[in-house]
mmCIF file of C-alpha atoms and ligand atoms in Angstrom:
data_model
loop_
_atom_site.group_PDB
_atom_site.id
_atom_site.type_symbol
_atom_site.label_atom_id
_atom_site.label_comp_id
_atom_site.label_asym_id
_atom_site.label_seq_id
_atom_site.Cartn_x
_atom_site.Cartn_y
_atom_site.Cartn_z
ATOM 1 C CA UNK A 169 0.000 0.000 0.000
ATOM 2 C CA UNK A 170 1.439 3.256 -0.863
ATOM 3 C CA UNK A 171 1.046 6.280 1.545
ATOM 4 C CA UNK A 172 0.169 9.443 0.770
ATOM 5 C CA UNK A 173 3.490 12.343 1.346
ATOM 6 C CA UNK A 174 1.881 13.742 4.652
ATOM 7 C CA UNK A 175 1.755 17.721 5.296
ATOM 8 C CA UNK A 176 0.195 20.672 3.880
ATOM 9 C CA UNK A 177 1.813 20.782 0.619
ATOM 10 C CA UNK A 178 -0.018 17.349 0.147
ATOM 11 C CA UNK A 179 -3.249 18.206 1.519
ATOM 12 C CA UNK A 180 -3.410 21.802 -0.604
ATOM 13 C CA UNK A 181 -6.162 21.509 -2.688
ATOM 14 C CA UNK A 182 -7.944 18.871 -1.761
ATOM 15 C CA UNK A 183 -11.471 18.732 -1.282
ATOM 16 C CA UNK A 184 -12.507 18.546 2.386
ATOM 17 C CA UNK A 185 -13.948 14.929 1.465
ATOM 18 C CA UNK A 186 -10.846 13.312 -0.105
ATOM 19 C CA UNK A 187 -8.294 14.918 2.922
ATOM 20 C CA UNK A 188 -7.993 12.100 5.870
ATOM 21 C CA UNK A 189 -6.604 14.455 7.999
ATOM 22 C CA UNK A 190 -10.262 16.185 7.867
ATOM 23 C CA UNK A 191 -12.208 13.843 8.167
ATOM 24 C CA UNK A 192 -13.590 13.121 11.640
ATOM 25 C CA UNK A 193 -12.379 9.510 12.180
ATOM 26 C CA UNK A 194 -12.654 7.713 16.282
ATOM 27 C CA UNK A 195 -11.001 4.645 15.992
ATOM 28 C CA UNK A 196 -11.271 3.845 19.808
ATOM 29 C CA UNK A 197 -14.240 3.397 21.992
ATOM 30 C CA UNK A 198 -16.169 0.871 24.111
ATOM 31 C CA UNK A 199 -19.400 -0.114 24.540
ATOM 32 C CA UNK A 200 -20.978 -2.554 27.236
ATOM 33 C CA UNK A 201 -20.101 -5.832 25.124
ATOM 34 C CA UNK A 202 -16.892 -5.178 27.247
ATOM 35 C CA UNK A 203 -16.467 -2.062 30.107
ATOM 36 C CA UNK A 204 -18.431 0.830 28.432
ATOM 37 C CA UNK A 205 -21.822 2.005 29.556
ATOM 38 C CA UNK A 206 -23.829 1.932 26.131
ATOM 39 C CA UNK A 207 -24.945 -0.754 23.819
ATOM 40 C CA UNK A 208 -23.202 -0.719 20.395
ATOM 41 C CA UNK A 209 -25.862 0.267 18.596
ATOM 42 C CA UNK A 210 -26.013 3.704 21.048
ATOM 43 C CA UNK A 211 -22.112 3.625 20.626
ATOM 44 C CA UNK A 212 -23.162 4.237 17.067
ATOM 45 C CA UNK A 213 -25.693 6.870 17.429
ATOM 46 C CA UNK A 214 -23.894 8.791 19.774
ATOM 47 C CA UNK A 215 -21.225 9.122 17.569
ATOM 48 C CA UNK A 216 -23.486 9.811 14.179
ATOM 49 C CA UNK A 217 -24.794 12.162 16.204
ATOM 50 C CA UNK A 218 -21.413 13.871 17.630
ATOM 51 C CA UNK A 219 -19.936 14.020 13.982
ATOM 52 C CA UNK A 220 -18.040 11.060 13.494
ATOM 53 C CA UNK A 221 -17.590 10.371 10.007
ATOM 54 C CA UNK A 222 -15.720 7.078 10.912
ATOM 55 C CA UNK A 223 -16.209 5.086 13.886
ATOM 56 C CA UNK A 224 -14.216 1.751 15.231
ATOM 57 C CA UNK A 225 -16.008 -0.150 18.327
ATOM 58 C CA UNK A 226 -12.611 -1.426 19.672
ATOM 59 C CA UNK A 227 -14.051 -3.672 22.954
ATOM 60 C CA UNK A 228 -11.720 -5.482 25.092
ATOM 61 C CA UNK A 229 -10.691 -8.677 23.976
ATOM 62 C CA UNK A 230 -14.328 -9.242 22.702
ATOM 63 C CA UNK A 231 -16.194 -9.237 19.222
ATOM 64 C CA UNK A 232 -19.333 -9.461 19.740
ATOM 65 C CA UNK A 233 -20.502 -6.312 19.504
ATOM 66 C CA UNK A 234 -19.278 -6.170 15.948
ATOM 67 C CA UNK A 235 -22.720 -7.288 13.824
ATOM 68 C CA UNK A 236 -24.182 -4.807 15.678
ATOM 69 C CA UNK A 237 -22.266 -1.757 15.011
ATOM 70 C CA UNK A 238 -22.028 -2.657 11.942
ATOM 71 C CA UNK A 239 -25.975 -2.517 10.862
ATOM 72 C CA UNK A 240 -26.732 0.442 12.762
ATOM 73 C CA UNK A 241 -23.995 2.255 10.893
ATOM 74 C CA UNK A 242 -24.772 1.295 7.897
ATOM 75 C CA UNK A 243 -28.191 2.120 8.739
ATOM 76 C CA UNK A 244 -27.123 6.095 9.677
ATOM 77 C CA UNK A 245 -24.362 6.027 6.834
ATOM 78 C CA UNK A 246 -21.723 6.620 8.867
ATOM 79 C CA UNK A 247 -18.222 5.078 7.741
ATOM 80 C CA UNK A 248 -17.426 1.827 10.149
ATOM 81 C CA UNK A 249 -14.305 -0.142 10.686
ATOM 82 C CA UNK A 250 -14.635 -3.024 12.592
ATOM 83 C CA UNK A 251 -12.167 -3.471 15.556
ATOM 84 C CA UNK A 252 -10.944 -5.129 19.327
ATOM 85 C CA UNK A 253 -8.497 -3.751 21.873
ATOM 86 C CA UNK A 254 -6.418 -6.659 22.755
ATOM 87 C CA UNK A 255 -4.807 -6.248 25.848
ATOM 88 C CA UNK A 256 -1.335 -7.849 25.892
ATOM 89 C CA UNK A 257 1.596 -8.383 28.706
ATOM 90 C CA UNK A 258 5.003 -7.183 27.464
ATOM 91 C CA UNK A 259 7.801 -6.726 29.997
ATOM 92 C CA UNK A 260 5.550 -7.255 32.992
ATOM 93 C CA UNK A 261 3.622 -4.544 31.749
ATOM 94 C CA UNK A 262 -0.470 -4.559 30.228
ATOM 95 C CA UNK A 263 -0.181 -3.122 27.019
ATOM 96 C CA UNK A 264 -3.046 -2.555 24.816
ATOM 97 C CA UNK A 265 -3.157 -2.882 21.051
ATOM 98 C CA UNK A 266 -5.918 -1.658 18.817
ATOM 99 C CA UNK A 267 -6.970 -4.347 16.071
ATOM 100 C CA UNK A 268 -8.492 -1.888 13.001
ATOM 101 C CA UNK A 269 -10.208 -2.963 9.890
ATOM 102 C CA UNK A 270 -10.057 -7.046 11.168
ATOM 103 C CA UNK A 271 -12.602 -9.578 9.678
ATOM 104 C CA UNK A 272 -14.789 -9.662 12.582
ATOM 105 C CA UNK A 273 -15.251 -13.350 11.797
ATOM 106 C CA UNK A 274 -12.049 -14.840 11.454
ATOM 107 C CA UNK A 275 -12.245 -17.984 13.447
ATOM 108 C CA UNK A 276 -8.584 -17.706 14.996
ATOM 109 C CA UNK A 277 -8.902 -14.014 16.081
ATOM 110 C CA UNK A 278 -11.865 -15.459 18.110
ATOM 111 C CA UNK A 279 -10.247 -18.391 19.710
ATOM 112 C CA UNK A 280 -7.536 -15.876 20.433
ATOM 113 C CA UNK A 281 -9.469 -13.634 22.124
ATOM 114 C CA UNK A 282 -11.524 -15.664 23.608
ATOM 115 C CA UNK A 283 -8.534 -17.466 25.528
ATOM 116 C CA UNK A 284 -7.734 -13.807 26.831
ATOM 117 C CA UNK A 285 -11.243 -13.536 28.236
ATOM 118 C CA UNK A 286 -10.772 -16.824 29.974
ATOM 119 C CA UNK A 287 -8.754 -15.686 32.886
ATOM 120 C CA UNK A 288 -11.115 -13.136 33.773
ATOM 121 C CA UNK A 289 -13.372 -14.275 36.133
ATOM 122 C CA UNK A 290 -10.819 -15.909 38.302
ATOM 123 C CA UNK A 291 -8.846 -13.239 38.485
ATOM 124 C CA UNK A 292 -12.318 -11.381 38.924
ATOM 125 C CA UNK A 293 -13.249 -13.225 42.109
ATOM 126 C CA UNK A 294 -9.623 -12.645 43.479
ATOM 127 C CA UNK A 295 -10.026 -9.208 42.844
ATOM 128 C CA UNK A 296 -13.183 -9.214 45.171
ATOM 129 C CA UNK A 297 -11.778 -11.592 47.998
ATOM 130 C CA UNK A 298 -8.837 -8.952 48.563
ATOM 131 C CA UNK A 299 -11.506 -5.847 48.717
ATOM 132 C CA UNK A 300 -13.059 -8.009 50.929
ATOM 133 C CA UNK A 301 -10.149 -8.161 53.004
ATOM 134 C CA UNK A 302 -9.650 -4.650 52.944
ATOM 135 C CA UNK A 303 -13.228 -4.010 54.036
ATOM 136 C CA UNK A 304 -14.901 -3.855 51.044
ATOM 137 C CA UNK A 305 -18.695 -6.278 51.570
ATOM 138 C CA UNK A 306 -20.432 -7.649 48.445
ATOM 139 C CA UNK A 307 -17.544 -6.202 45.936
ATOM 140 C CA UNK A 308 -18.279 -9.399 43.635
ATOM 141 C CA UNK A 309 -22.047 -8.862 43.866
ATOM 142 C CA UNK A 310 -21.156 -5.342 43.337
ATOM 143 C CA UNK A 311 -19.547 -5.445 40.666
ATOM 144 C CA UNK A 312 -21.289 -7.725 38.393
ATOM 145 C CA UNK A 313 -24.395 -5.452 38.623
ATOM 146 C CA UNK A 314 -22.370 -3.146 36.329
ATOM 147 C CA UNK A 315 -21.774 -6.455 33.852
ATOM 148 C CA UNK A 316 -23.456 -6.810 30.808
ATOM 149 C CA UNK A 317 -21.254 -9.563 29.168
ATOM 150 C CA UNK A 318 -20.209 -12.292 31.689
ATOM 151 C CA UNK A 319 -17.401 -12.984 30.129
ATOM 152 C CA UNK A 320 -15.668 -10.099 30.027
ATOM 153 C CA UNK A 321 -15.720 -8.644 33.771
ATOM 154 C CA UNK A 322 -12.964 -5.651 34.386
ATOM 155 C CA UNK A 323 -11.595 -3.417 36.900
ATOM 156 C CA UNK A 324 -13.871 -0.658 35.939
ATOM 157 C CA UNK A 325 -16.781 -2.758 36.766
ATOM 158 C CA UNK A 326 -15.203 -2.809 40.152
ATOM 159 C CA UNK A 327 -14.232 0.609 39.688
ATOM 160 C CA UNK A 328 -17.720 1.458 38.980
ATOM 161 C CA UNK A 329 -19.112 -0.770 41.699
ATOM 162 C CA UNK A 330 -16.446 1.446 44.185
ATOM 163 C CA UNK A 331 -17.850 4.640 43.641
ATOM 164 C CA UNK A 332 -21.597 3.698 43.334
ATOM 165 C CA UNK A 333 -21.390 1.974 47.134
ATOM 166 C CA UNK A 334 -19.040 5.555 48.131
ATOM 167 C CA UNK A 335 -15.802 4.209 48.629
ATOM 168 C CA UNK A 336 -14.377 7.247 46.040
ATOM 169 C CA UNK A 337 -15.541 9.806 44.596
ATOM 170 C CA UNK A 338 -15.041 9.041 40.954
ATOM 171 C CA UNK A 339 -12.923 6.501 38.763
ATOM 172 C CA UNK A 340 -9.914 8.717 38.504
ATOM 173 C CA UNK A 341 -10.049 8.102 42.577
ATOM 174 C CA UNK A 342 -10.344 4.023 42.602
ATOM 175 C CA UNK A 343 -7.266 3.789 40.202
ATOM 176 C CA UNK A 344 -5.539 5.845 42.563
ATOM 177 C CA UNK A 345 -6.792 4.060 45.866
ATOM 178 C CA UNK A 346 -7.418 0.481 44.221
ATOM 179 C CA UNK A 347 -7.037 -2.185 41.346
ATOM 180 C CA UNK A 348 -3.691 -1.030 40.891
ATOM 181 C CA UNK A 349 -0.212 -2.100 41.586
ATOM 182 C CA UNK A 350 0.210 -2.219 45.474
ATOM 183 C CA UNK A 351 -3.339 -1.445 46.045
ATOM 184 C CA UNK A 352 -5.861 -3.483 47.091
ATOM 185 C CA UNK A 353 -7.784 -5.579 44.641
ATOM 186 C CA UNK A 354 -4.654 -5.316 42.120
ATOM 187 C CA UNK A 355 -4.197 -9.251 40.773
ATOM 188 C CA UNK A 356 -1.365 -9.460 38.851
ATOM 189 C CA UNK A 357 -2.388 -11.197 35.144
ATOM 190 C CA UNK A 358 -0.894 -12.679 31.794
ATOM 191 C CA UNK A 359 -2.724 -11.686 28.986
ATOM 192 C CA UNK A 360 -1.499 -12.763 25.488
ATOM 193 C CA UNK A 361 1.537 -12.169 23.935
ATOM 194 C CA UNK A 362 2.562 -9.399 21.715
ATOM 195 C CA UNK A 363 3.743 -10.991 18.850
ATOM 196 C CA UNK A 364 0.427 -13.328 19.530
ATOM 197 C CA UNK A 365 -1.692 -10.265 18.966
ATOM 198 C CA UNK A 366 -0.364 -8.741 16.764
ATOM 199 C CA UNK A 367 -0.645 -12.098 14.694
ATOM 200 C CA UNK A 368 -4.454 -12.706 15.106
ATOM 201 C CA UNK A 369 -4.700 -8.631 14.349
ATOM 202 C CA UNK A 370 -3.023 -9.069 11.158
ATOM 203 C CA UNK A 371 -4.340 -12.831 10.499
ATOM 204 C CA UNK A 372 -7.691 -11.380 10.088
ATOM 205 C CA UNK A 373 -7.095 -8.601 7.601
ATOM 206 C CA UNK A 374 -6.433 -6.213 9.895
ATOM 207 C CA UNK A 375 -3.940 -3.298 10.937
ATOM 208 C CA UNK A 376 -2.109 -3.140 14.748
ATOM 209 C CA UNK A 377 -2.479 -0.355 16.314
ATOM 210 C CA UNK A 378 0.076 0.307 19.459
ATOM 211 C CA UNK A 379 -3.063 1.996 21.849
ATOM 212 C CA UNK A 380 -2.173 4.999 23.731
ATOM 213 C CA UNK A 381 1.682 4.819 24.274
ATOM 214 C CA UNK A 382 1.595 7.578 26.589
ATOM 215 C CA UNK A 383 0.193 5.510 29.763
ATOM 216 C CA UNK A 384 3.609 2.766 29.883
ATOM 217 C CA UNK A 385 4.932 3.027 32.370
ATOM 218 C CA UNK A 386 8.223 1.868 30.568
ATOM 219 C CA UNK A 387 10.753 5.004 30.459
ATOM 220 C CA UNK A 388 12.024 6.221 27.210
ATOM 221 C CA UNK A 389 14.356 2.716 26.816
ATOM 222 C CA UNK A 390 11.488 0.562 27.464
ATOM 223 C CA UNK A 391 9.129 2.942 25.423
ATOM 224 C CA UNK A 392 11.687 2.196 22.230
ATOM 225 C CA UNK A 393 11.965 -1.075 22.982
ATOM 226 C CA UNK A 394 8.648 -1.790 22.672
ATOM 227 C CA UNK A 395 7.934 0.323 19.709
ATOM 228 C CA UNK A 396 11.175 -1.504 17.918
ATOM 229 C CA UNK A 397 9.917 -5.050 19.086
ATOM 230 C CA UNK A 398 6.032 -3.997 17.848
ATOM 231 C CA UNK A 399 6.895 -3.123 14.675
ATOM 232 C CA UNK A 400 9.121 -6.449 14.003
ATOM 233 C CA UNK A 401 5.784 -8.279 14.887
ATOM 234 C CA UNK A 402 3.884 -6.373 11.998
ATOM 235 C CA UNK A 403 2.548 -3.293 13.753
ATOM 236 C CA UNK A 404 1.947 -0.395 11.831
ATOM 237 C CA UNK A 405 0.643 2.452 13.562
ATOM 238 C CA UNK A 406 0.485 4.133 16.743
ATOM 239 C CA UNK A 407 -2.407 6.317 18.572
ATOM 240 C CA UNK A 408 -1.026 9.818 18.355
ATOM 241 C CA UNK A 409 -4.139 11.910 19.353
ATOM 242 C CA UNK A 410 -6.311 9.854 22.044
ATOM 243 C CA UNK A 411 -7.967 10.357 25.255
ATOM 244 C CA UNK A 412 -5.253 9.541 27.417
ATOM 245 C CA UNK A 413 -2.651 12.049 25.890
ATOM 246 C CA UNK A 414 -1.810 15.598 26.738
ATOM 247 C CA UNK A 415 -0.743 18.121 24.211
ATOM 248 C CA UNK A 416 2.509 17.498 24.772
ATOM 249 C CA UNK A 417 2.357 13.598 24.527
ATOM 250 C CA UNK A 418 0.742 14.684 20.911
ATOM 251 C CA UNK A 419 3.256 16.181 19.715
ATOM 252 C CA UNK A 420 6.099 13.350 21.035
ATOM 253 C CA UNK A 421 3.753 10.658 19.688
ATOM 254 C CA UNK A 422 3.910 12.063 16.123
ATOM 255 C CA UNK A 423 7.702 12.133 16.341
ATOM 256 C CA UNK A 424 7.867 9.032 17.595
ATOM 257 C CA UNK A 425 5.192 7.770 14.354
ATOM 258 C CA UNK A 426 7.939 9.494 11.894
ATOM 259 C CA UNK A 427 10.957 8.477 13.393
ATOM 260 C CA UNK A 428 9.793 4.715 13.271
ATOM 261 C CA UNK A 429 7.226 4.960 10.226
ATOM 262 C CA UNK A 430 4.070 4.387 11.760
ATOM 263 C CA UNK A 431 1.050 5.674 10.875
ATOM 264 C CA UNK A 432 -0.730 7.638 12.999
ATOM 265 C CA UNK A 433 -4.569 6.893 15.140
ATOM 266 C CA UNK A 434 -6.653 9.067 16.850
ATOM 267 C CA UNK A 435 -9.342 7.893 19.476
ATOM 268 C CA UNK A 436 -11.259 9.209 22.100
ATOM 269 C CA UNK A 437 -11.349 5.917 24.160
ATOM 270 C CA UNK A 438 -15.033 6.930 25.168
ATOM 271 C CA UNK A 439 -16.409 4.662 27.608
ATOM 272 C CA UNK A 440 -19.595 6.448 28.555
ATOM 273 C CA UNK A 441 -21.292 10.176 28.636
ATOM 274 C CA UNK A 442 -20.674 11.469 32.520
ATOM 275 C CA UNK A 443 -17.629 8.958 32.760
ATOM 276 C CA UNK A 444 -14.959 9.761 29.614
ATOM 277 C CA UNK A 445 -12.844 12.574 29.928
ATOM 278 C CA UNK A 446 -13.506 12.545 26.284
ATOM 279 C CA UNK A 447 -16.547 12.802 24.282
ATOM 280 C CA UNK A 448 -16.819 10.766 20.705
ATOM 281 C CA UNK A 449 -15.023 12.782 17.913
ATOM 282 C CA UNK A 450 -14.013 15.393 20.054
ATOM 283 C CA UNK A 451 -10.220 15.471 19.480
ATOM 284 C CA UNK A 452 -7.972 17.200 18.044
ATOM 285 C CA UNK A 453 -7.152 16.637 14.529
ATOM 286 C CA UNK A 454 -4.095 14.750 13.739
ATOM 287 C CA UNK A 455 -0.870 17.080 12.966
ATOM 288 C CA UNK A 456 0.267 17.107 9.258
ATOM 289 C CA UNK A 457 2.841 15.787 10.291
ATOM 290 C CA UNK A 458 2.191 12.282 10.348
ATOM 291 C CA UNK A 459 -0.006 9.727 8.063
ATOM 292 C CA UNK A 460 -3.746 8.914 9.305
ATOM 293 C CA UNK A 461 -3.851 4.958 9.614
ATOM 294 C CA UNK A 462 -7.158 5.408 7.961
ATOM 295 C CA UNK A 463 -5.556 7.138 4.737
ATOM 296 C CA UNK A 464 -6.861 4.800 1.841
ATOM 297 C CA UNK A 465 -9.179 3.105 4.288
ATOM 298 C CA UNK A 466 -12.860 5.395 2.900
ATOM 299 C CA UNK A 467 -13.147 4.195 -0.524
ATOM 300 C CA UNK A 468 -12.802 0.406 0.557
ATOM 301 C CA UNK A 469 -15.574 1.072 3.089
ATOM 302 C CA UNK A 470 -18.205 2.513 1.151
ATOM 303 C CA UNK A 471 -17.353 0.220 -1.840
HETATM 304 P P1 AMP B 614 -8.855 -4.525 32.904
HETATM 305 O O1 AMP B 614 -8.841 -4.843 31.436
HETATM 306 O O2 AMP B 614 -9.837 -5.345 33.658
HETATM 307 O O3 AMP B 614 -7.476 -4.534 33.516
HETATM 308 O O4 AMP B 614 -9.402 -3.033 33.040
HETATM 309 C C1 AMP B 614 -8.722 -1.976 32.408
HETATM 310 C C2 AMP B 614 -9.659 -0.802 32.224
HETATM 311 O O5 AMP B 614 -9.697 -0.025 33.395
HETATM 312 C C3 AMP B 614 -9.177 0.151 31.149
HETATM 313 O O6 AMP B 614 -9.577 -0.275 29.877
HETATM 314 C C4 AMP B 614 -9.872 1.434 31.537
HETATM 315 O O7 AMP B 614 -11.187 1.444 31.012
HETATM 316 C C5 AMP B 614 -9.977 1.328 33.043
HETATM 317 N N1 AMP B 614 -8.980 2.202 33.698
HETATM 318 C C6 AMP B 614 -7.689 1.925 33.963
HETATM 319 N N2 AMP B 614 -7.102 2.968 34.587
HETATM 320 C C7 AMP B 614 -8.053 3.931 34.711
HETATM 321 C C8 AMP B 614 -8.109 5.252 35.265
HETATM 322 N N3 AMP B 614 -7.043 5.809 35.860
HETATM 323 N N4 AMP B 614 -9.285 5.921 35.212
HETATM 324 C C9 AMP B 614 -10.379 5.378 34.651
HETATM 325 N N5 AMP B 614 -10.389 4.147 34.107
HETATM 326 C C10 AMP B 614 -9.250 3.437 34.147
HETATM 327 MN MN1 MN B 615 -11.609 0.134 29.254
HETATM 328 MN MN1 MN B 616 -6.683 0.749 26.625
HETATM 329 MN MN1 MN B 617 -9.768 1.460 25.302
#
């Protein structure tokens, strides 16, 4: 595939429709097949509604939300790609690595995923036995109220389940106070491997996406060496603009997509209105700088 030279030379011109780094594109956002609030098909809506022009459900190791989106953006005629966030352990770390444009039915990609989603509700239950311990009652019960799909229970159901019963005052407080490393309720977990991900990602049509690069906790060596060790698997891009970023981690994440010839991904990583920082298509644009991972991407869509 051949990319388009990026920056405003390029885009001069152009007609608002044919520039990707105009159109409104959210490649990154949950609904309640895994730990957002809304169905898909309100996912959907929402967005239509917001001004997406192209949307990616990206759930947590899950696809079933994908038939879904699908129809009810077809239905509003809004450009959809369908997509997972895998979540992967690298270095002792959880990484997280967007699957874009994948065949929602490709039968390995599913058996992949679906052996990340095993370990969940043991690690689940040990989760709630060491809130308990800490003085937390019903934290299981608790947090499977705020479950939709069984098999796919996460810390921000617990997270949820934590500020509903007035332990904190709001998510951003639990991650703080809980679920985390040295907090109570944190169980350490394997998820899959990177070069495993990366494989089903790219088995199934699709493109891997490194997903907000800015939260490692890795240092600028580990940063590289993941970006290095990503790319040798087959990724491709990296989320420049997303909801985790600041400015500043905009502009070093577009340096970073140049320097080791990744596209670029924006995504507001909406979970739910009243609980995302940001709302659907409400970024920033991305910087000329770099090349939209969707560049190309339109015409197949509405073909
Ligand atoms: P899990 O996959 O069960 O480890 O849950 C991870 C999820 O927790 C992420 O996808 C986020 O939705 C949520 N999360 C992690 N850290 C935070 C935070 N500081 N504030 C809000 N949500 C968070
Ligand atoms: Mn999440
Ligand atoms: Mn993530
Ligand atoms: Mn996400």
């Amino acid at each position: 595939m051949t990319s388009p030279s990026p920056g405003p030379a390029a885009r001069r011109g152009a007609a608002a429709a044919d520039d990707p780094w105009a159109l409104n594109a959210d490649l990154h956002c949950h609904s309640a097949i895994s730990d957002g609030t809304l169905s898909p098909e309100a996912v959907v809506a929402r967005a239509h509604a917001q001004g997406v022009q192209m949307l990616s459900l990206t759930d947590h190791d899950e696809l079933a939300g994908q038939a879904a989106a699908l129809e009810t953006a077809r239905k509003l005629g809004i450009a959809y790609v369908p997509g997972i966030e895998i979540s992967v352990t690298w270095a002792g770390e959880t990484i997280h690595v967007l699957g874009l444009g994948i065949d929602p039915d490709d039968a390995a990609l599913a058996a992949g995923v679906a052996g990340v989603r095993a370990g969940r509700e043991a690690r689940a239950r040990e989760m709630a036995a060491q809130l308990e311990a800490a003085g937390i009652v019903a934290a299981w019960e608790g947090a499977l109220r705020h479950v939709r799909n069984p098999q796919l229970i996460s810390r921000t159901h617990f997270a949820r389940f934590l500020v509903e019963a007035g332990h904190c005052a709001d998510l951003g407080e639990v991650f703080l106070r809980y679920l985390t490393q040295g907090r109570p309720g944190y169980v350490p977990h394997r998820w899959a491997r990177l070069s495993e991900a990366v494989g089903w990602i790219l088995g199934a049509g699709g493109t891997a996406v490194l997903a907000h690069p800015g939260r490692y906790r890795l240092g600028d060596v580990g940063l590289w060496a993941l970006l290095q060790e990503f790319r040798e698997a087959g990724g491709s891009a990296i989320e420049v603009i997303c909801g985790s970023h600041t400015r500043d981690q905009y502009a070093r994440f577009a340096r970073m997509a140049r320097e080791f010839d990744f596209r670029a991904s924006r995504g507001s990583d909406f979970h739910g209105p009243g609980e995302s920082r940001v709302e659907l298509g409400a970024l920033p644009p991305l910087p000329d700088a770099v090349v939209p991972v969707w560049a190309g991407w339109a015409a197949a869509i509405d073909a």
